[in-house]
């Protein structure tokens, strides 16, 4: 990729998702790996799209957004506690920004800001339970 800013919809596999209304359930950072467990909003163009469940505004799918082969990771602004719903599920807010800066991917949300130099991120949809 070149040095221009590339927004997430232009990244392979991200064209038919909407991160801003998705819910981050967990962030996992270990040496060489970064992952976000999410309730991901799928647009009608996504192959796994289905009509929203009763009472929901969008089509949600459980997924993991993985950043493999992490070479460098800087996470700032941590510490905002998650929201907890009536069932006890935690929600760290959405992913307000994801873009390529020319040398790393930059992500922002209520959980902080992360700059990660890695291979291309991959979305893995999880089986419905």
XYZ file of N, CA, C and O in Angstrom:
516
model
N 0.844 -1.185 0.000
C 0.000 0.000 0.000
C 0.886 1.244 0.000
O 1.977 1.237 0.537
N 0.365 2.301 -0.568
C 1.156 3.523 -0.595
C 0.893 4.354 0.652
O 0.150 3.963 1.539
N 1.485 5.536 0.732
C 1.454 6.349 1.945
C 0.161 7.137 2.135
O 0.006 7.790 3.133
N -0.766 7.073 1.206
C -2.004 7.816 1.402
C -2.902 7.105 2.427
O -2.816 5.900 2.616
N -3.748 7.890 3.070
C -4.691 7.346 4.045
C -5.745 6.524 3.303
O -6.352 6.996 2.355
N -5.940 5.285 3.743
C -6.930 4.406 3.134
C -7.949 4.024 4.201
O -7.606 3.380 5.188
N -9.206 4.444 4.019
C -10.279 4.138 4.964
C -10.673 2.663 4.869
O -10.528 2.032 3.818
N -11.226 2.124 5.963
C -11.499 0.694 6.037
C -12.391 0.125 4.922
O -12.165 -1.014 4.500
N -13.399 0.846 4.390
C -14.205 0.205 3.348
C -13.413 -0.187 2.104
O -13.855 -1.024 1.317
N -12.226 0.396 1.921
C -11.396 0.066 0.761
C -10.430 -1.086 1.043
O -9.741 -1.537 0.143
N -10.392 -1.575 2.298
C -9.544 -2.713 2.640
C -10.236 -4.003 2.221
O -11.463 -4.118 2.312
N -9.463 -4.998 1.778
C -10.037 -6.278 1.372
C -10.897 -6.857 2.490
O -10.461 -6.947 3.633
N -12.133 -7.228 2.149
C -13.033 -7.864 3.095
C -13.859 -6.920 3.952
O -14.701 -7.366 4.729
N -13.641 -5.603 3.842
C -14.327 -4.638 4.703
C -15.381 -3.812 3.973
O -16.035 -2.977 4.588
N -15.575 -4.032 2.681
C -16.475 -3.185 1.899
C -17.933 -3.276 2.348
O -18.663 -2.301 2.251
N -18.354 -4.414 2.850
C -19.770 -4.621 3.144
C -20.058 -4.760 4.634
O -20.977 -5.493 5.033
N -19.271 -4.050 5.450
C -19.513 -3.989 6.893
C -19.531 -2.524 7.307
O -19.021 -1.661 6.602
N -20.139 -2.262 8.466
C -20.200 -0.901 8.975
C -19.704 -0.920 10.416
O -20.421 -1.356 11.326
N -18.459 -0.496 10.619
C -17.825 -0.606 11.936
C -18.390 0.369 12.962
O -18.443 0.053 14.153
N -18.790 1.546 12.538
C -19.193 2.587 13.482
C -20.398 2.188 14.338
O -20.527 2.646 15.475
N -21.291 1.343 13.834
C -22.447 0.888 14.609
C -22.271 -0.530 15.152
O -23.194 -1.101 15.723
N -21.097 -1.109 14.943
C -20.786 -2.425 15.499
C -20.416 -2.262 16.970
O -20.116 -1.162 17.425
N -20.454 -3.363 17.712
C -20.134 -3.332 19.140
C -18.874 -4.136 19.410
O -18.792 -5.311 19.035
N -17.897 -3.514 20.072
C -16.683 -4.208 20.477
C -16.975 -4.911 21.804
O -17.328 -4.272 22.793
N -16.832 -6.236 21.810
C -17.094 -7.031 23.006
C -15.821 -7.319 23.783
O -15.864 -7.504 24.997
N -14.693 -7.378 23.070
C -13.415 -7.649 23.718
C -12.283 -7.258 22.772
O -12.414 -7.377 21.556
N -11.182 -6.788 23.355
C -9.965 -6.512 22.598
C -8.880 -7.418 23.158
O -8.676 -7.470 24.372
N -8.212 -8.157 22.265
C -7.143 -9.073 22.682
C -5.850 -8.643 22.004
O -5.793 -8.581 20.778
N -4.835 -8.348 22.818
C -3.528 -7.989 22.274
C -2.489 -8.892 22.925
O -2.341 -8.900 24.154
N -1.809 -9.679 22.102
C -0.729 -10.541 22.569
C 0.451 -10.337 21.622
O 0.277 -9.760 20.541
N 1.643 -10.787 21.990
C 2.768 -10.606 21.072
C 2.462 -11.190 19.687
O 2.065 -12.347 19.557
N 2.553 -10.336 18.673
C 2.349 -10.763 17.296
C 0.912 -10.803 16.832
O 0.639 -11.186 15.695
N -0.056 -10.398 17.675
C -1.472 -10.586 17.325
C -2.348 -9.551 18.017
O -2.157 -9.238 19.196
N -3.332 -9.034 17.283
C -4.355 -8.146 17.826
C -5.693 -8.608 17.263
O -5.797 -8.918 16.080
N -6.714 -8.669 18.135
C -8.038 -9.091 17.670
C -9.127 -8.337 18.416
O -8.983 -8.022 19.600
N -10.200 -8.063 17.706
C -11.398 -7.458 18.262
C -12.536 -8.461 18.101
O -12.849 -8.864 16.969
N -13.153 -8.867 19.198
C -14.383 -9.650 19.133
C -15.515 -8.644 19.045
O -15.604 -7.735 19.884
N -16.365 -8.789 18.041
C -17.384 -7.767 17.768
C -18.733 -8.376 17.411
O -18.826 -9.531 16.982
N -19.764 -7.562 17.620
C -21.070 -7.763 16.987
C -21.011 -6.834 15.787
O -21.136 -5.613 15.917
N -20.766 -7.398 14.622
C -20.454 -6.653 13.410
C -21.712 -6.353 12.609
O -22.536 -7.245 12.382
N -21.864 -5.103 12.167
C -22.988 -4.734 11.302
C -22.627 -5.117 9.867
O -21.591 -4.701 9.341
N -23.506 -5.923 9.261
C -23.343 -6.313 7.859
C -24.297 -5.475 7.015
O -25.461 -5.293 7.379
N -23.818 -4.961 5.896
C -24.682 -4.208 4.989
C -25.458 -5.199 4.106
O -25.067 -6.371 3.996
N -26.521 -4.744 3.450
C -27.295 -5.656 2.589
C -26.464 -6.302 1.475
O -26.849 -7.351 0.952
N -25.335 -5.720 1.105
C -24.494 -6.288 0.047
C -23.611 -7.436 0.551
O -23.009 -8.153 -0.241
N -23.511 -7.639 1.862
C -22.660 -8.702 2.418
C -23.301 -10.060 2.157
O -24.509 -10.213 2.315
N -22.523 -11.076 1.767
C -23.100 -12.400 1.474
C -23.813 -13.042 2.678
O -24.718 -13.851 2.488
N -23.430 -12.696 3.899
C -24.061 -13.286 5.091
C -25.199 -12.420 5.642
O -25.752 -12.722 6.702
N -25.560 -11.366 4.931
C -26.618 -10.465 5.405
C -27.949 -11.202 5.530
O -28.284 -12.071 4.721
N -28.702 -10.831 6.545
C -30.079 -11.294 6.722
C -30.862 -10.132 7.317
O -30.277 -9.216 7.892
N -32.170 -10.135 7.190
C -32.941 -9.025 7.768
C -32.666 -8.905 9.268
O -32.442 -9.923 9.942
N -32.674 -7.686 9.798
C -32.426 -7.508 11.233
C -33.412 -8.310 12.081
O -34.572 -8.492 11.705
N -32.924 -8.791 13.217
C -33.782 -9.498 14.157
C -34.814 -8.526 14.714
O -34.597 -7.308 14.712
N -35.940 -9.029 15.191
C -36.951 -8.138 15.775
C -36.332 -7.248 16.861
O -35.570 -7.727 17.706
N -36.633 -5.964 16.793
C -36.116 -5.017 17.775
C -34.725 -4.486 17.474
O -34.209 -3.653 18.211
N -34.083 -4.977 16.412
C -32.752 -4.498 16.050
C -32.835 -3.603 14.817
O -33.694 -3.786 13.962
N -31.908 -2.655 14.748
C -31.874 -1.699 13.643
C -31.050 -2.188 12.449
O -31.163 -1.647 11.360
N -30.181 -3.188 12.683
C -29.255 -3.628 11.640
C -29.060 -5.136 11.720
O -29.474 -5.772 12.683
N -28.422 -5.679 10.707
C -28.033 -7.091 10.698
C -26.704 -7.208 11.432
O -25.697 -6.638 11.000
N -26.706 -7.920 12.551
C -25.490 -8.115 13.339
C -25.005 -9.552 13.191
O -25.811 -10.478 13.116
N -23.688 -9.710 13.168
C -23.080 -11.035 13.135
C -21.892 -11.030 14.083
O -21.119 -10.062 14.107
N -21.750 -12.097 14.861
C -20.562 -12.223 15.709
C -19.362 -12.455 14.807
O -19.417 -13.232 13.852
N -18.274 -11.753 15.102
C -17.081 -11.858 14.263
C -15.847 -11.506 15.077
O -15.937 -10.918 16.162
N -14.710 -11.870 14.525
C -13.426 -11.448 15.055
C -12.701 -10.714 13.941
O -12.649 -11.195 12.806
N -12.206 -9.518 14.265
C -11.358 -8.780 13.332
C -9.930 -8.994 13.804
O -9.566 -8.570 14.903
N -9.145 -9.696 13.005
C -7.785 -10.075 13.390
C -6.747 -9.254 12.638
O -6.880 -9.016 11.440
N -5.725 -8.855 13.374
C -4.546 -8.204 12.805
C -3.385 -9.159 13.039
O -2.810 -9.194 14.126
N -3.035 -9.979 12.041
C -1.955 -10.954 12.219
C -0.576 -10.339 11.976
O -0.464 -9.240 11.431
N 0.426 -11.069 12.385
C 1.818 -10.689 12.138
C 2.127 -9.285 12.639
O 2.754 -8.476 11.943
N 1.677 -8.977 13.866
C 1.918 -7.655 14.446
C 3.410 -7.464 14.683
O 4.066 -8.299 15.308
N 3.931 -6.353 14.174
C 5.337 -5.998 14.361
C 5.496 -4.903 15.408
O 6.517 -4.814 16.078
N 4.476 -4.068 15.543
C 4.511 -2.976 16.512
C 3.076 -2.604 16.851
O 2.212 -2.586 15.970
N 2.830 -2.276 18.132
C 1.497 -1.905 18.569
C 1.617 -0.847 19.653
O 2.369 -1.027 20.609
N 0.894 0.253 19.481
C 0.835 1.308 20.493
C -0.639 1.539 20.807
O -1.427 1.861 19.905
N -1.008 1.371 22.087
C -2.401 1.509 22.519
C -2.456 2.620 23.550
O -1.882 2.509 24.627
N -3.139 3.703 23.238
C -3.261 4.827 24.167
C -4.724 5.055 24.520
O -5.617 4.606 23.815
N -4.950 5.762 25.617
C -6.307 6.110 26.018
C -7.118 4.946 26.549
O -8.340 4.961 26.502
N -6.446 3.929 27.091
C -7.159 2.801 27.683
C -7.791 3.230 29.004
O -7.430 4.245 29.569
N -8.707 2.460 29.472
C -9.228 2.707 30.799
C -10.692 3.024 30.883
O -11.271 3.005 31.957
N -11.357 3.309 29.761
C -12.792 3.552 29.824
C -13.480 2.223 30.117
O -13.307 1.258 29.376
N -14.237 2.151 31.204
C -14.897 0.877 31.510
C -15.990 0.563 30.491
O -16.606 1.480 29.929
N -16.239 -0.722 30.259
C -17.280 -1.083 29.297
C -18.667 -0.809 29.863
O -18.863 -0.780 31.081
N -19.622 -0.635 28.953
C -21.023 -0.598 29.351
C -21.445 -2.042 29.600
O -20.941 -2.972 28.962
N -22.357 -2.245 30.535
C -22.864 -3.584 30.827
C -24.377 -3.542 30.666
O -25.047 -2.718 31.285
N -24.890 -4.449 29.801
C -26.343 -4.444 29.585
C -27.054 -5.294 30.635
O -26.421 -5.867 31.530
N -28.374 -5.384 30.529
C -29.185 -6.086 31.528
C -28.817 -7.563 31.653
O -28.963 -8.149 32.721
N -28.289 -8.163 30.570
C -27.909 -9.582 30.621
C -26.510 -9.779 31.191
O -26.057 -10.904 31.354
N -25.795 -8.663 31.466
C -24.434 -8.753 31.990
C -23.365 -8.725 30.918
O -22.177 -8.815 31.224
N -23.761 -8.600 29.648
C -22.784 -8.555 28.552
C -22.058 -7.212 28.543
O -22.679 -6.170 28.737
N -20.745 -7.282 28.288
C -19.935 -6.065 28.212
C -19.881 -5.548 26.784
O -19.893 -6.311 25.833
N -19.813 -4.220 26.667
C -19.759 -3.551 25.368
C -18.795 -2.373 25.507
O -19.004 -1.501 26.332
N -17.731 -2.398 24.705
C -16.720 -1.339 24.749
C -16.978 -0.245 23.719
O -16.093 0.534 23.406
N -18.194 -0.165 23.177
C -18.487 0.828 22.159
C -18.158 0.303 20.781
O -17.986 -0.890 20.578
N -18.072 1.188 19.817
C -17.811 0.783 18.447
C -16.373 1.022 18.029
O -15.511 1.356 18.843
N -16.137 0.818 16.758
C -14.855 1.183 16.154
C -15.161 2.440 15.355
O -15.788 2.380 14.297
N -14.773 3.588 15.904
C -15.104 4.868 15.289
C -14.241 5.171 14.069
O -14.646 5.951 13.202
N -13.052 4.580 14.007
C -12.156 4.802 12.865
C -11.263 3.585 12.681
O -10.833 2.967 13.655
N -11.023 3.227 11.436
C -10.025 2.240 11.049
C -9.517 2.657 9.688
O -10.291 2.747 8.732
N -8.218 2.950 9.625
C -7.632 3.311 8.342
C -6.144 2.982 8.336
O -5.512 2.823 9.380
N -5.617 2.868 7.130
C -4.195 2.622 6.879
C -3.516 3.974 6.759
O -3.979 4.843 6.012
N -2.418 4.181 7.500
C -1.719 5.468 7.478
C -0.547 5.504 6.510
O 0.070 6.543 6.332
N -0.218 4.385 5.929
C 0.965 4.295 5.079
C 2.035 3.434 5.724
O 2.882 2.871 5.050
N 1.986 3.315 7.062
C 2.951 2.454 7.768
C 2.284 1.586 8.827
O 2.884 0.649 9.321
N 1.028 1.907 9.181
C 0.316 1.154 10.209
C -1.188 1.359 10.034
O -1.624 2.265 9.335
N -1.951 0.520 10.710
C -3.393 0.694 10.778
C -3.696 1.494 12.033
O -3.107 1.253 13.089
N -4.597 2.450 11.921
C -4.997 3.272 13.063
C -6.454 2.963 13.368
O -7.305 2.986 12.469
N -6.739 2.677 14.650
C -8.100 2.396 15.102
C -8.424 3.291 16.276
O -7.544 3.587 17.095
N -9.692 3.712 16.376
C -10.148 4.543 17.494
C -11.518 4.100 17.949
O -12.333 3.661 17.134
N -11.765 4.261 19.246
C -13.079 3.979 19.821
C -13.081 4.353 21.283
O -12.094 4.898 21.802
N -14.174 4.039 21.976
C -14.254 4.328 23.406
C -13.175 3.596 24.197
O -12.816 4.009 25.294
N -12.643 2.517 23.673
C -11.613 1.686 24.300
C -10.210 2.279 24.107
O -9.242 1.727 24.615
N -10.078 3.380 23.381
C -8.784 4.034 23.180
C -8.440 4.168 21.715
O -9.313 4.130 20.846
N -7.150 4.324 21.447
C -6.643 4.428 20.074
C -5.466 3.460 19.939
O -4.629 3.359 20.840
N -5.438 2.756 18.828
C -4.374 1.779 18.572
C -3.763 2.069 17.215
O -4.480 2.260 16.227
N -2.433 2.090 17.184
C -1.682 2.097 15.940
C -0.967 0.753 15.890
O -0.213 0.416 16.814
N -1.230 -0.024 14.834
C -0.669 -1.360 14.738
C -0.063 -1.575 13.354
O -0.717 -1.373 12.338
N 1.218 -1.957 13.351
C 1.894 -2.356 12.116
C 1.750 -3.871 12.034
O 2.254 -4.595 12.896
N 1.012 -4.321 11.017
C 0.706 -5.749 10.904
C 0.416 -6.093 9.459
O 0.382 -5.222 8.590
N 0.151 -7.381 9.237
C -0.378 -7.803 7.947
C -1.805 -7.266 7.825
O -2.367 -6.748 8.802
N -2.391 -7.400 6.653
C -3.756 -6.923 6.436
C -4.719 -7.555 7.430
O -4.647 -8.757 7.694
N -5.650 -6.753 7.984
C -6.633 -7.330 8.901
C -7.605 -8.239 8.152
O -7.842 -8.073 6.955
N -8.149 -9.197 8.915
C -9.065 -10.191 8.361
C -10.306 -10.244 9.245
O -10.197 -10.251 10.469
N -11.484 -10.288 8.617
C -12.728 -10.471 9.361
C -13.086 -11.949 9.294
O -13.187 -12.525 8.195
N -13.310 -12.552 10.457
C -13.753 -13.949 10.528
C -15.127 -13.980 11.190
O -15.245 -13.684 12.375
N -16.151 -14.313 10.405
C -17.494 -14.442 10.967
C -17.553 -15.731 11.769
O -17.025 -16.762 11.357
N -18.184 -15.661 12.935
C -18.313 -16.821 13.799
C -19.661 -17.497 13.538
O -20.628 -16.828 13.154
N -19.730 -18.807 13.755
C -21.011 -19.483 13.552
C -22.068 -18.939 14.508
O -21.760 -18.589 15.641
N -23.301 -18.864 14.028
C -24.389 -18.394 14.883
C -24.697 -19.457 15.916
O -24.627 -20.648 15.637
N -25.025 -18.992 17.130
C -25.328 -19.947 18.194
C -26.816 -20.054 18.414
O -27.587 -19.255 18.008
